[in-house]
Short mmCIF file of C-alpha atoms and ligand atoms in Angstrom, two decimals:
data_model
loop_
_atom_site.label_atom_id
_atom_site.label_comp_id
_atom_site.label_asym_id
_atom_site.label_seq_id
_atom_site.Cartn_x
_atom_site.Cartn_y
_atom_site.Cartn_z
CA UNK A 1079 -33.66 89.86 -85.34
CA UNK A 1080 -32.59 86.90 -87.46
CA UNK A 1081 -33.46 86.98 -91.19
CA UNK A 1082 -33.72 84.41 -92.88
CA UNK A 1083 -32.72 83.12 -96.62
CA UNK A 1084 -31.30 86.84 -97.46
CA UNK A 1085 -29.70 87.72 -100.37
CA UNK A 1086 -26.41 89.04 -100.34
CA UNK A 1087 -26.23 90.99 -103.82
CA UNK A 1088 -26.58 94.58 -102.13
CA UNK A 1089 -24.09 93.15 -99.63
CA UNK A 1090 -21.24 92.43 -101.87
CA UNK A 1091 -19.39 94.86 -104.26
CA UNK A 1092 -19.07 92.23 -106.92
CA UNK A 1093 -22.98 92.03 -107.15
CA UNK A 1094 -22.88 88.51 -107.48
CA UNK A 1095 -26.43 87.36 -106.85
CA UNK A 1096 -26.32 84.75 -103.86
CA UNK A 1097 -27.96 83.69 -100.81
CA UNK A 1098 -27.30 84.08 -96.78
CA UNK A 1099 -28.91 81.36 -94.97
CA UNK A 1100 -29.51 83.19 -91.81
CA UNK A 1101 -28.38 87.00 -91.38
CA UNK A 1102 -28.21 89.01 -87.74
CA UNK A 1103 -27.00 92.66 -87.98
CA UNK A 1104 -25.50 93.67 -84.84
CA UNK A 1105 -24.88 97.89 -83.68
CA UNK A 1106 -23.84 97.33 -80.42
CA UNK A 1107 -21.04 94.61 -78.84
CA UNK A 1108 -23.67 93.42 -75.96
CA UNK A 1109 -25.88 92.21 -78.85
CA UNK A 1110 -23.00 90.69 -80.85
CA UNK A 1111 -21.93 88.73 -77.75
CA UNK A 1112 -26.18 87.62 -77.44
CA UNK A 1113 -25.62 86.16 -80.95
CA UNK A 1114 -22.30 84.36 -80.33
CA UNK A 1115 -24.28 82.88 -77.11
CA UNK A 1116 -27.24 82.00 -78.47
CA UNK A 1117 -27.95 78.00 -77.77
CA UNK A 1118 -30.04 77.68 -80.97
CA UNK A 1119 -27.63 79.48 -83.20
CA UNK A 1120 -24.52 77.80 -82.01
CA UNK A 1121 -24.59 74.86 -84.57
CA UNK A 1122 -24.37 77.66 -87.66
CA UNK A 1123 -21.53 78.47 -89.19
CA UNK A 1124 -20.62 82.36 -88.89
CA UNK A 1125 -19.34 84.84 -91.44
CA UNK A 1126 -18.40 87.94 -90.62
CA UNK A 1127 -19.49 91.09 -93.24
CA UNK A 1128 -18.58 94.79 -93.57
CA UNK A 1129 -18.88 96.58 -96.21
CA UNK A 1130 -18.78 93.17 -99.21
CA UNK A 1131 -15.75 95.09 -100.95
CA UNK A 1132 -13.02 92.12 -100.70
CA UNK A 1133 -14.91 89.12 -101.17
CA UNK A 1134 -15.55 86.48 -103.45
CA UNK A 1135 -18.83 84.93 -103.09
CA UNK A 1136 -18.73 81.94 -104.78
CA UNK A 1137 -21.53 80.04 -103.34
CA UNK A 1138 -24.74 80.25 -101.38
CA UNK A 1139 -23.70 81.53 -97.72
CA UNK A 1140 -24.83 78.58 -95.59
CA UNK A 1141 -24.47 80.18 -92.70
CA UNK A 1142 -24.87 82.79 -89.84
CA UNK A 1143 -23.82 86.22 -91.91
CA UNK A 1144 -23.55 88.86 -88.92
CA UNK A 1145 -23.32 92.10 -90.92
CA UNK A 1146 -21.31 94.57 -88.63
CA UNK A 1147 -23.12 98.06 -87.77
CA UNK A 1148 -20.98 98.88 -84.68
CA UNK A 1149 -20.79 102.36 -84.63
CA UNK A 1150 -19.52 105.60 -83.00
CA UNK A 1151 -16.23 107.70 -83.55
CA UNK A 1152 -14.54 108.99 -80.75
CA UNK A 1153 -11.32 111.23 -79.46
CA UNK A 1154 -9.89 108.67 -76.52
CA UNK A 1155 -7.17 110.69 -75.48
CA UNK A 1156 -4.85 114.10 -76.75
CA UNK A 1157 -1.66 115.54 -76.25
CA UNK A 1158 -0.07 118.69 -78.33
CA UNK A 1159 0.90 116.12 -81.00
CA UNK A 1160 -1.39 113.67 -81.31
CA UNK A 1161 -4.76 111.98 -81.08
CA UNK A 1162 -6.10 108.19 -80.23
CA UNK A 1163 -9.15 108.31 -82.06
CA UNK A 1164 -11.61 105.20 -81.70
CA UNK A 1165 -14.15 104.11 -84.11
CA UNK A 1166 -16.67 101.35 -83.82
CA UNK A 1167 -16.07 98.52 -86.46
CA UNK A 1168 -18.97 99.33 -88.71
CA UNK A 1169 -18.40 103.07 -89.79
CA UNK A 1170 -17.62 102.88 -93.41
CA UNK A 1171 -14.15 103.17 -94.04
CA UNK A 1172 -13.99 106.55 -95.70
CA UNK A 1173 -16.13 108.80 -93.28
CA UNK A 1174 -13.88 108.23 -90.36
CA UNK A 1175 -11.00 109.56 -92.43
CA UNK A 1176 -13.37 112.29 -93.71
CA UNK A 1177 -14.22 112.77 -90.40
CA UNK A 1178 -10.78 112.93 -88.96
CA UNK A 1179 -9.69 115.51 -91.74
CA UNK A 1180 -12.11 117.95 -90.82
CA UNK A 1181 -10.60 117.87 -87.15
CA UNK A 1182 -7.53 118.21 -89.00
CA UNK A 1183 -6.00 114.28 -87.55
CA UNK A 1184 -3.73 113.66 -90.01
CA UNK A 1185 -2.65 110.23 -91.20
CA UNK A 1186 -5.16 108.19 -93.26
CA UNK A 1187 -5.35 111.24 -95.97
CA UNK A 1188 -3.56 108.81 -98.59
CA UNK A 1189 -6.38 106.00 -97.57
CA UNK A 1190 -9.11 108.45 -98.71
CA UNK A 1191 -12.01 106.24 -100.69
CA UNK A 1192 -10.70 103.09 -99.59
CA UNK A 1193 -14.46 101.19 -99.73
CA UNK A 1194 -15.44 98.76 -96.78
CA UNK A 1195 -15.97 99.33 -93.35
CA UNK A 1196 -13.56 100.15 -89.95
CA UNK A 1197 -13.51 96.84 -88.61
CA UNK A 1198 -12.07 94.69 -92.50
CA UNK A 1199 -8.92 97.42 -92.29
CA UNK A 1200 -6.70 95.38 -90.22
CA UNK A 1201 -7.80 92.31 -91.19
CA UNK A 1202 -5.51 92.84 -94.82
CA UNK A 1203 -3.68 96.10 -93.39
CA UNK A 1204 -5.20 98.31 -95.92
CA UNK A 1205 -2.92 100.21 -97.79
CA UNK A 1206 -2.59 102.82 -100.24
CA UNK A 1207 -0.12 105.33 -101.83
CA UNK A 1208 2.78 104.77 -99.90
CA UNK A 1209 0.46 104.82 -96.42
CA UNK A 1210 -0.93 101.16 -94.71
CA UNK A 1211 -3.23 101.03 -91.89
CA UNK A 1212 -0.18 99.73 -89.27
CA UNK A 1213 1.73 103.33 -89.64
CA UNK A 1214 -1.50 104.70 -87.59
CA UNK A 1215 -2.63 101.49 -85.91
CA UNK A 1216 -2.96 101.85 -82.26
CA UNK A 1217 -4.74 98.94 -80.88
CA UNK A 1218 -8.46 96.98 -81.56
CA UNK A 1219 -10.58 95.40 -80.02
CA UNK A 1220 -12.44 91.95 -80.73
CA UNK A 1221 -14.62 89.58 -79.91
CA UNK A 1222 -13.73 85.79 -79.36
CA UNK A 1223 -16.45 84.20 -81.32
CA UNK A 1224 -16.53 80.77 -79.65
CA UNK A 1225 -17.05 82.74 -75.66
CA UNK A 1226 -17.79 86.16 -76.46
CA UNK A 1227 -15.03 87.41 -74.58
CA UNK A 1228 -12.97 90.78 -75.45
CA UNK A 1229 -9.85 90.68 -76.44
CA UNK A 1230 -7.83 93.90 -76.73
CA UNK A 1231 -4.83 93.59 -79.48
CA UNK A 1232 -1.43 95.75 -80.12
CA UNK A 1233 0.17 96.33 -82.83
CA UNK A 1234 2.47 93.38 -82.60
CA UNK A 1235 -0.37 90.93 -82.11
CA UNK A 1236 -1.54 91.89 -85.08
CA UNK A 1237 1.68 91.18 -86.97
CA UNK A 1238 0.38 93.50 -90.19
CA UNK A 1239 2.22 92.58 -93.26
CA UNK A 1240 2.04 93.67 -96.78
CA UNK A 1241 -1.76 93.21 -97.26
CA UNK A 1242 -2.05 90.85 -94.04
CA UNK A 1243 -2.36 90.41 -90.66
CA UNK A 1244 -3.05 87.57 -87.75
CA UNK A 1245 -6.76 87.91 -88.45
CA UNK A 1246 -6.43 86.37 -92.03
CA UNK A 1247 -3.88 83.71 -90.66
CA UNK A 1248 -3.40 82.36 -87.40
CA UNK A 1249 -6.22 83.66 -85.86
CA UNK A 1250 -8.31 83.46 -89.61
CA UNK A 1251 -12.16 82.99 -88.35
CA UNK A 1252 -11.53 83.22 -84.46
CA UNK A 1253 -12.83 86.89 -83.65
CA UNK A 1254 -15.02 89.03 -84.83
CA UNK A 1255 -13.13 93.06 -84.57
CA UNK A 1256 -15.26 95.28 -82.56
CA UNK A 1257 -13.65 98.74 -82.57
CA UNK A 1258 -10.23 99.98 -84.11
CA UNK A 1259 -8.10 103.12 -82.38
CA UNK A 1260 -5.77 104.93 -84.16
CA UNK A 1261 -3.11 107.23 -83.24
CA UNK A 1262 -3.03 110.29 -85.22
CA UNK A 1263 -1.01 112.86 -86.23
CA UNK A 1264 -1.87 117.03 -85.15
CA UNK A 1265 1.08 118.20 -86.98
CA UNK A 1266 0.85 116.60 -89.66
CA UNK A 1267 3.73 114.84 -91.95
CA UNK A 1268 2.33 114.34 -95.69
CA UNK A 1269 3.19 111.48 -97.96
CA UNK A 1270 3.24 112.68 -101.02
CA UNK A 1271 6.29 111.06 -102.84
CA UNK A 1272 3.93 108.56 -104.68
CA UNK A 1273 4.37 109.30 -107.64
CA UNK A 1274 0.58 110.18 -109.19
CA UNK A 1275 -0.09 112.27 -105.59
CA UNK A 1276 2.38 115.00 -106.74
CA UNK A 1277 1.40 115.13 -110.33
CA UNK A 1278 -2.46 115.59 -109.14
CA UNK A 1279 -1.50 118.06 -106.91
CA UNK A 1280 0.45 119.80 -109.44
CA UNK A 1281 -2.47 119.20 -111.81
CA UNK A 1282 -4.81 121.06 -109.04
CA UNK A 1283 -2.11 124.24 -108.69
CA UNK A 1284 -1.41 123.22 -105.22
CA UNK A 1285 1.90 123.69 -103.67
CA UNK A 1286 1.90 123.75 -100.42
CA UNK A 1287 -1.00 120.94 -99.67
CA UNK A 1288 -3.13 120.12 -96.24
CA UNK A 1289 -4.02 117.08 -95.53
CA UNK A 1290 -7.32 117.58 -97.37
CA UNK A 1291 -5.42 118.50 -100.71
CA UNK A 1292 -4.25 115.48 -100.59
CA UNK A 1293 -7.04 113.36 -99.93
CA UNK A 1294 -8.17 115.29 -102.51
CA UNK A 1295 -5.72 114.46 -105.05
CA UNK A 1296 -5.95 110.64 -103.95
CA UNK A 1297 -9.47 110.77 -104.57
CA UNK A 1298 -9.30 112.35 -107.93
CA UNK A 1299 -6.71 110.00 -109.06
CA UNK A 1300 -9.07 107.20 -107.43
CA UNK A 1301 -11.99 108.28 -109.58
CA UNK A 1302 -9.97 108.67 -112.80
CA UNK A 1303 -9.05 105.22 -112.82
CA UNK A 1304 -11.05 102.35 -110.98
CA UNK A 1305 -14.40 101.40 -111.80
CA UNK A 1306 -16.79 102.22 -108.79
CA UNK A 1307 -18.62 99.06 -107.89
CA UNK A 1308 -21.78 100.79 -107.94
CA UNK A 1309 -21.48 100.67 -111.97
CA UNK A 1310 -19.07 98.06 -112.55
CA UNK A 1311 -18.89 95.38 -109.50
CA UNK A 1312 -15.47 94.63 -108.20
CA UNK A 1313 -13.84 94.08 -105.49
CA UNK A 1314 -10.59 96.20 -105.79
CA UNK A 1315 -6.82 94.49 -106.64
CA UNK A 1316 -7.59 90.73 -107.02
CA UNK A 1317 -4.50 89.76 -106.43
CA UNK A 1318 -1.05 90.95 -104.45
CA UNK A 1319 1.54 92.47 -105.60
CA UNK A 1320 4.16 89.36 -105.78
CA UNK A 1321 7.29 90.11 -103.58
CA UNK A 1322 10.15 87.98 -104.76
CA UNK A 1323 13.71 87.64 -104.60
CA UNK A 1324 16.29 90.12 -105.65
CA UNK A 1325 17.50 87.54 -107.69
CA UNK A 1326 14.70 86.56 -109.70
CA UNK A 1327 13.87 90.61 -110.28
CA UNK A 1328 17.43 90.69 -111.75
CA UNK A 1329 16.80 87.45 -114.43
CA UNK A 1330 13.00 88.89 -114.72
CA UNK A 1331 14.92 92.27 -115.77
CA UNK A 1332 17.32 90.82 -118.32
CA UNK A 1333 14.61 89.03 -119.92
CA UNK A 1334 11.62 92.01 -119.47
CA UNK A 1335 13.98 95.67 -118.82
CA UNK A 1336 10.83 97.92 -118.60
CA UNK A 1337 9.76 95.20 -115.69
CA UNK A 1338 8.41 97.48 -112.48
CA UNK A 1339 9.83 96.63 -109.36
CA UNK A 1340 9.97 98.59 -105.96
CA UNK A 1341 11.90 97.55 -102.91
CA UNK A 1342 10.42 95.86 -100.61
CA UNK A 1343 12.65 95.02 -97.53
CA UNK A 1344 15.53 92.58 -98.55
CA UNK A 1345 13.58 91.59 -101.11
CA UNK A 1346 11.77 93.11 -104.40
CA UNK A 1347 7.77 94.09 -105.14
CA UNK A 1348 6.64 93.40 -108.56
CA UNK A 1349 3.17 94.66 -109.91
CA UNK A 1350 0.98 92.42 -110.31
CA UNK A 1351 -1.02 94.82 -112.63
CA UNK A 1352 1.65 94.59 -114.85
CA UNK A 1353 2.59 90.78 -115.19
CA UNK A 1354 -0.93 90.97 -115.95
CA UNK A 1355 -1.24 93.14 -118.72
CA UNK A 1356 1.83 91.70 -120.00
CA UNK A 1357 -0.11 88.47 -120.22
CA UNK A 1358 -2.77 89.71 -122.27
CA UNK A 1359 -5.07 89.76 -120.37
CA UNK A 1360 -5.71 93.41 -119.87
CA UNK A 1361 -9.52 94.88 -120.61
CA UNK A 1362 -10.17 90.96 -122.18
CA UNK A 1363 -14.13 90.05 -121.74
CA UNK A 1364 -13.81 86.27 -120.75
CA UNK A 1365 -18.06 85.58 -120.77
CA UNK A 1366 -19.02 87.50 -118.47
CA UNK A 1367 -16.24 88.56 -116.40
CA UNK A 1368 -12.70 89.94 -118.07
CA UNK A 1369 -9.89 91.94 -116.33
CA UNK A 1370 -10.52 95.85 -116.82
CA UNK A 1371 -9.19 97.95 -119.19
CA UNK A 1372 -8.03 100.63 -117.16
CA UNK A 1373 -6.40 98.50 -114.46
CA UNK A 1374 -5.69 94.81 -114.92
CA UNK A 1375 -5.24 93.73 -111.67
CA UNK A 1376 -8.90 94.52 -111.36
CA UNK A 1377 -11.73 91.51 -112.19
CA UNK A 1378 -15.15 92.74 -112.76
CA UNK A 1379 -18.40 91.35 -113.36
CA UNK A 1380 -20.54 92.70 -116.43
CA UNK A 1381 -23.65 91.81 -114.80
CA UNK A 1382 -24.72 88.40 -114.83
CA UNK A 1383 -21.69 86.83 -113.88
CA UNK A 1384 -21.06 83.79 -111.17
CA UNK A 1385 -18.39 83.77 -108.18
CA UNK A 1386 -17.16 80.69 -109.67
CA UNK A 1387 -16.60 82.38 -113.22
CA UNK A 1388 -14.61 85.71 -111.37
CA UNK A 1389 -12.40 82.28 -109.55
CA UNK A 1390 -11.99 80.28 -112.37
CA UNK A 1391 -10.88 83.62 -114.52
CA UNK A 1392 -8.42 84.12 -111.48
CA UNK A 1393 -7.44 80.62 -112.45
CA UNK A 1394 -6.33 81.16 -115.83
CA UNK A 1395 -4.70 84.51 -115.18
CA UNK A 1396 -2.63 83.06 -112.42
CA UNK A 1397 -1.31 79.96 -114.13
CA UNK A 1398 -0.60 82.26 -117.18
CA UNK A 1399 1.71 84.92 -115.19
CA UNK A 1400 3.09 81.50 -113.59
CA UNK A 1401 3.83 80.05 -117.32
CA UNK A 1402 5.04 83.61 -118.63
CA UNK A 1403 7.35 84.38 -115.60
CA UNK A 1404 7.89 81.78 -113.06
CA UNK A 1405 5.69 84.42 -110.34
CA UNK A 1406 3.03 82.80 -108.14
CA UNK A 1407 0.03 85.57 -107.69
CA UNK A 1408 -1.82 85.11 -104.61
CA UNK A 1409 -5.66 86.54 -104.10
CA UNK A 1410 -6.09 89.44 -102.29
CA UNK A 1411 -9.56 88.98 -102.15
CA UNK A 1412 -11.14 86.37 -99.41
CA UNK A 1413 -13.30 83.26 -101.48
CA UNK A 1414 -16.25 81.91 -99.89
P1 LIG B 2185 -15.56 92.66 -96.30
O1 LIG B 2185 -15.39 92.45 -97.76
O2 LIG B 2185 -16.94 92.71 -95.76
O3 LIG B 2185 -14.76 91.54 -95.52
C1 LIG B 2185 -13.42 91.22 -95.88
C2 LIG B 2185 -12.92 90.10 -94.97
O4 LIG B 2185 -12.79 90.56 -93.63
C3 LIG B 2185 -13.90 88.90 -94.89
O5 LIG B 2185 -13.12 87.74 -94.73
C4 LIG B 2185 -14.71 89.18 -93.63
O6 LIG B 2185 -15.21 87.99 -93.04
C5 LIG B 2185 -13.68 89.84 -92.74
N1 LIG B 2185 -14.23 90.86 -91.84
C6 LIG B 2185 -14.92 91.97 -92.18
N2 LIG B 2185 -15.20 92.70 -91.10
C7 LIG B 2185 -14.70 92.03 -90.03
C8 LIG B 2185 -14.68 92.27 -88.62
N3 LIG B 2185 -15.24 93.34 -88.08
N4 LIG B 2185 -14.07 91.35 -87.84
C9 LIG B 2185 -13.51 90.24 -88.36
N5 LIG B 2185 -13.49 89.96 -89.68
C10 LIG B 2185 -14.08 90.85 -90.50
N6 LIG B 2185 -7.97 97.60 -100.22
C11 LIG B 2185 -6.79 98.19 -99.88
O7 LIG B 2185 -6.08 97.70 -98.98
N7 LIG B 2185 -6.36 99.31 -100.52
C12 LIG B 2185 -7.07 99.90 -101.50
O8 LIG B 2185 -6.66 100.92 -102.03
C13 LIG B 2185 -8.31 99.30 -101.89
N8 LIG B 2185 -9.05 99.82 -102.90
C14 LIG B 2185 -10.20 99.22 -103.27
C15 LIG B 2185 -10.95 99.78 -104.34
C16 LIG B 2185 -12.14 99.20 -104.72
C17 LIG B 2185 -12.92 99.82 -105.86
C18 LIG B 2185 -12.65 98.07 -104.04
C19 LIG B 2185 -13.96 97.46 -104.42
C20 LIG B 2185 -11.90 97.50 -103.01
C21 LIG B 2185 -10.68 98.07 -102.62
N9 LIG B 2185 -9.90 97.53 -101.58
C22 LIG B 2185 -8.73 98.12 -101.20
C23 LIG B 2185 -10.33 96.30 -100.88
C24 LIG B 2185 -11.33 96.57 -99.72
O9 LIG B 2185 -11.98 97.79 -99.87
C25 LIG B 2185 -10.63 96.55 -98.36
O10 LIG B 2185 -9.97 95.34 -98.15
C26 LIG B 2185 -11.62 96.79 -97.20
O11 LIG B 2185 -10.92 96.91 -95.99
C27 LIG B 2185 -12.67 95.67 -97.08
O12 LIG B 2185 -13.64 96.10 -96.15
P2 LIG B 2185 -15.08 95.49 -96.09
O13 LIG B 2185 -15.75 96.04 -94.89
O14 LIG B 2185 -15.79 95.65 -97.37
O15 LIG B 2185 -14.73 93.94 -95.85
P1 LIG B 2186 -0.22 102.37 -109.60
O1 LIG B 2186 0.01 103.73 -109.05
O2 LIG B 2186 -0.62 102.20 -111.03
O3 LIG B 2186 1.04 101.45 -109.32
C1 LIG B 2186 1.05 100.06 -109.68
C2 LIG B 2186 1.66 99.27 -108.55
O4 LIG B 2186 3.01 99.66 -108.37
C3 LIG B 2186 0.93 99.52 -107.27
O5 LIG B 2186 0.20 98.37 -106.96
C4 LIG B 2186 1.98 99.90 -106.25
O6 LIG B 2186 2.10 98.97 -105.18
C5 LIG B 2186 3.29 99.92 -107.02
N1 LIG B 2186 3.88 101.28 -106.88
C6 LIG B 2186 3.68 102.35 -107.68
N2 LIG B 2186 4.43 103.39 -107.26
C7 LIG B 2186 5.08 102.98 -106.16
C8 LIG B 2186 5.99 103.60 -105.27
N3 LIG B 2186 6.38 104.86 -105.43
N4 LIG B 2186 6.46 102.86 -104.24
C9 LIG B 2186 6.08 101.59 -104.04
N5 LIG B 2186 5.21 100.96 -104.86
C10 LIG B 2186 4.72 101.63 -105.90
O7 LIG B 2186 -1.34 101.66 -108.69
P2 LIG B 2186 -2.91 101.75 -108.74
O8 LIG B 2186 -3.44 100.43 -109.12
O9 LIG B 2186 -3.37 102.98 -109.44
O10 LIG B 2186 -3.24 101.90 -107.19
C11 LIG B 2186 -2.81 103.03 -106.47
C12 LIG B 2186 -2.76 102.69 -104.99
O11 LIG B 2186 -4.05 102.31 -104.52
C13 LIG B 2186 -1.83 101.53 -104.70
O12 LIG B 2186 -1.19 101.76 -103.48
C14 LIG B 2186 -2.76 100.35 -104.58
O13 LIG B 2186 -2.29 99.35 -103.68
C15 LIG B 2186 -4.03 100.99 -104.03
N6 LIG B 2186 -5.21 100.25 -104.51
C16 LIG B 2186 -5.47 99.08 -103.89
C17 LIG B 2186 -6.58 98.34 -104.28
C18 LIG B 2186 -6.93 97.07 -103.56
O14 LIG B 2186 -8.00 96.56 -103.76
N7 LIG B 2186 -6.06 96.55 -102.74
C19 LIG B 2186 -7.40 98.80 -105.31
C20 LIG B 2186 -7.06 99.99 -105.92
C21 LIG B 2186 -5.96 100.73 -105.52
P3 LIG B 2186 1.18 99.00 -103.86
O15 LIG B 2186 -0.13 98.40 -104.30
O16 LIG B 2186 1.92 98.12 -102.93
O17 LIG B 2186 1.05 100.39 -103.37
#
C-alpha cells in the first residue's frame, strides 16, 4: 500500500520533523521487486530507509521512501567451527546479534547496540571497538532498483573501507540490500584490547568473559556515554575519524603532543572527537542544535531544530578543525 504525504519524524533518529511524498513498506523481496516495477511509480525518485539512525534529513523527501521490513534470521549452513547465518535486511541491527549470542555465534559481540537495521550495515561497514562488519561479512544480497534483478555480492565487491563500502560510492543509489549472511565464529576469539572493553569488564569482576560479557560491557559503556535518540535525537558520529599522513600526525604532534592518533595502515587515524573538542566546540548549544557534551563528535537536536541547522553547524565545525589544523572532516552521516 502506498501512503501518501507521510511524515518521517518517527522514521529518523534526529527527529527532524519532515515530509515523505509517497512511502511503500516492503517485508518480502517479491513485493519490493512489484514496487521497483510498478509503471505508475517509475517516474518517483526512490530512497531507501532502515532504521533513520545515519541520516540527515534536510528537506521534504520528494520521493518514493521504501522503508525496509525484510525479515527472517536464519542458520544457512554449519561446520564444527563456524556458522553462515542469514538475516533479512530489515531486522534491527541489534537483535540479530542478540540473537546470535544466545546461540552462542560469536563475532558481532563488540557491535552490540549499534542502532539501524541489517540491511544499512554494509552500506558504511559498521564498526565498533576494534570489530567492523567486513571481519564477519560473508556475502548479501540486493536488488537492482532500475530491473529488479538479484544480485548476490562478496566480500570484495563490496570493497568495505573504514566506514565505507561500494554501496555509498560506485554503486551509491543503484540497489536496494535485501538480506546480509555472515560467517560466524563457534569458538569464539574475543576482542577485547579496546581499551574501555577491559576496564568495564574489570569494572563488572569478570575475568574470564563470554561473548555475552562482553556485549555486555560494550553496552554498558554505550549507555554511559551517548545520548539515546529516543531522548536526545542524533544520529551517532557525524563525522569520520580523519586518516592522514604519517607526516602530518608527526607536525600535528609537535605542535598538539597529547594529539590521539592510532595506526591505520601506512597511514595514521586521528579522532575526530578530539579535533573537535579542541575547537571548542564541545557540549556548545548553537540555537537549537550544539555538539554534545559527553561526546563531541556527536550533533544533536534539542527539539525543534531543522536538517539545515544540524548541516550548517557541520559547516562551521568543519571549516574550524580545517582553520585550527589543516584536517578535512568528512560526514559520516548521509544528507538528503
Ligand atoms: P538508515 O539511516 O535508514 O540509512 C542509512 C543509509 O543507508 C541511507 O543512505 C539509506 O538510503 C541507506 N540504506 C539503508 N538501508 C538500505 C538497504 N537495505 N539497501 C540499500 N541502502 C540502504 N554506526 C557505526 O558504524 N558504529 C557505531 O558504533 C554507531 N553508533 C551509533 C550510535 C547512535 C546513538 C546512532 C544514532 C547511530 C550510530 N551509528 C553507528 C550509525 C548508524 O546506526 C549505522 O550507520 C546504521 O547501520 C544505520 O542503519 P539504519 O538502518 O538506521 O540506516
Ligand atoms: P572512544 O573510545 O572515546 O575513542 C575515540 C576515538 O578513538 C574512536 O573514534 C576510535 O576510533 C579511536 N580509538 C580509541 N581507542 C582505539 C584503539 N584502541 N584502536 C583504534 N582506535 C581507537 O570512542 P567512542 O566515541 O566512545 O566510541 C566507541 C566506539 O563506538 C568507537 O569504535 C566508535 O567508532 C563507535 N561509535 C560509532 C558511532 C557512529 O555513529 N559511527 C557512534 C558511537 C560510537 P574508531 O571510531 O575508528 O573505533
Amino acid at each position: 500500500m502506498i501512503e501518501h504525504n507521510i511524515s518521517l519524524q518517527p522514521y529518523n533518529t534526529f527527529g527532524l520533523a519532515v515530509k515523505a511524498k509517497l512511502m511503500v513498506r516492503v517485508s518480502k523481496v517479491s513485493c519490493l521487486q512489484n514496487v521497483l516495477s510498478d509503471a505508475n511509480l517509475k517516474k518517483e525518485e526512490r530512497f531507501v530507509l532502515g532504521g533513520g539512525s545515519n541520516i540527515l534529513l534536510t528537506k521534504n523527501v520528494d520521493a518514493l521512501v521504501i522503508k525496509n521490513e525484510l525479515g527472517g534470521i536464519d542458520v544457512l549452513n554449519e561446520t564444527d567451527d563456524h556458522a553462515l547465518v542469514r538475516s533479512g535486511a530489515g531486522v534491527v541491527w541489534h537483535e540479530l546479534v542478540m540473537h546470535c549470542i544466545d546461540k552462542d555465534l560469536a563475532g558481532i559481540e563488540n557491535l552490540s547496540l549499534i542502532p539501524g537495521n541489517v540491511g544499512a550495515a554494509p552500506m558504511q561497514n559498521i564498526g565498533a571497538y576494534g570489530v567492523e562488519l567486513k571481519d564477519v561479512f560473508h556475502s548479501l544480497e540486493a536488488v537492482e532498483m532500475t530491473t529488479g534483478a538479484i544480485r548476490i555480492f562478496n566480500a570484495n565487491e563490496c570493497d568495505f573501507g573504514y566506514r565505507e563500502s561500494v554501496f555509498k560510492r560506485k554503486l551509491k543509489g543503484e540497489y536496494i540490500i535485501s538480506s546480509v549472511t555472515l560467517r560466524l565464529n563457534k569458538k569464539p576469539k574475543l576482542n577485547t584490547s579496546y581499551g574501555a572493553i577491559e576496564e568495564e569488564l574489570n569494572r563488572l569482576g569478570i575475568a574470564s568473559p563470554s561473548i555475552k560479557d562482553v556485549s555486555q560491557a560494550v553496552i554498558n559503556i554505550r549507555q554511559s556515554k551517548l545520548p539515546d535518540p529516543k531522548v536526545l535525537g542524533n544520529s551517532g558520529s557525524f563525522f569520520k575519524n580523519p586518516v592522514v599522513p604519517n607526516s602530518k600526525y608527526e607536525e600535528l604532534k609537535s605542535k598538539h603532543p597529547n594529539i590521539p592518533g592510532y595506526p591505520a595502515g601506512e597511514e595514521t587515524k586521528l579522532a575526530a572527537g578530539w579535533l573537535i573538542e579542541q575547537c571548542g566546540w564541545k557540549g556548545k548549544v548553537v540555537g537549537n542544535t550544539g555538539s554534545h557534551a559527553q561526546q563531541a563528535l556527536v550533533l544533536v537536536n534539542y527539539g525543534e531544530a531543522t536538517g539545515l541547522e544540524i548541516f550548517n553547524l557541520s559547516e562551521a565545525i568543519m571549516r574550524s578543525v580545517d582553520d585550527t589544523f589543516g584536517v578535512k572532516l568528512e560526514r559520516e552521516v548521509n544528507v538528503y
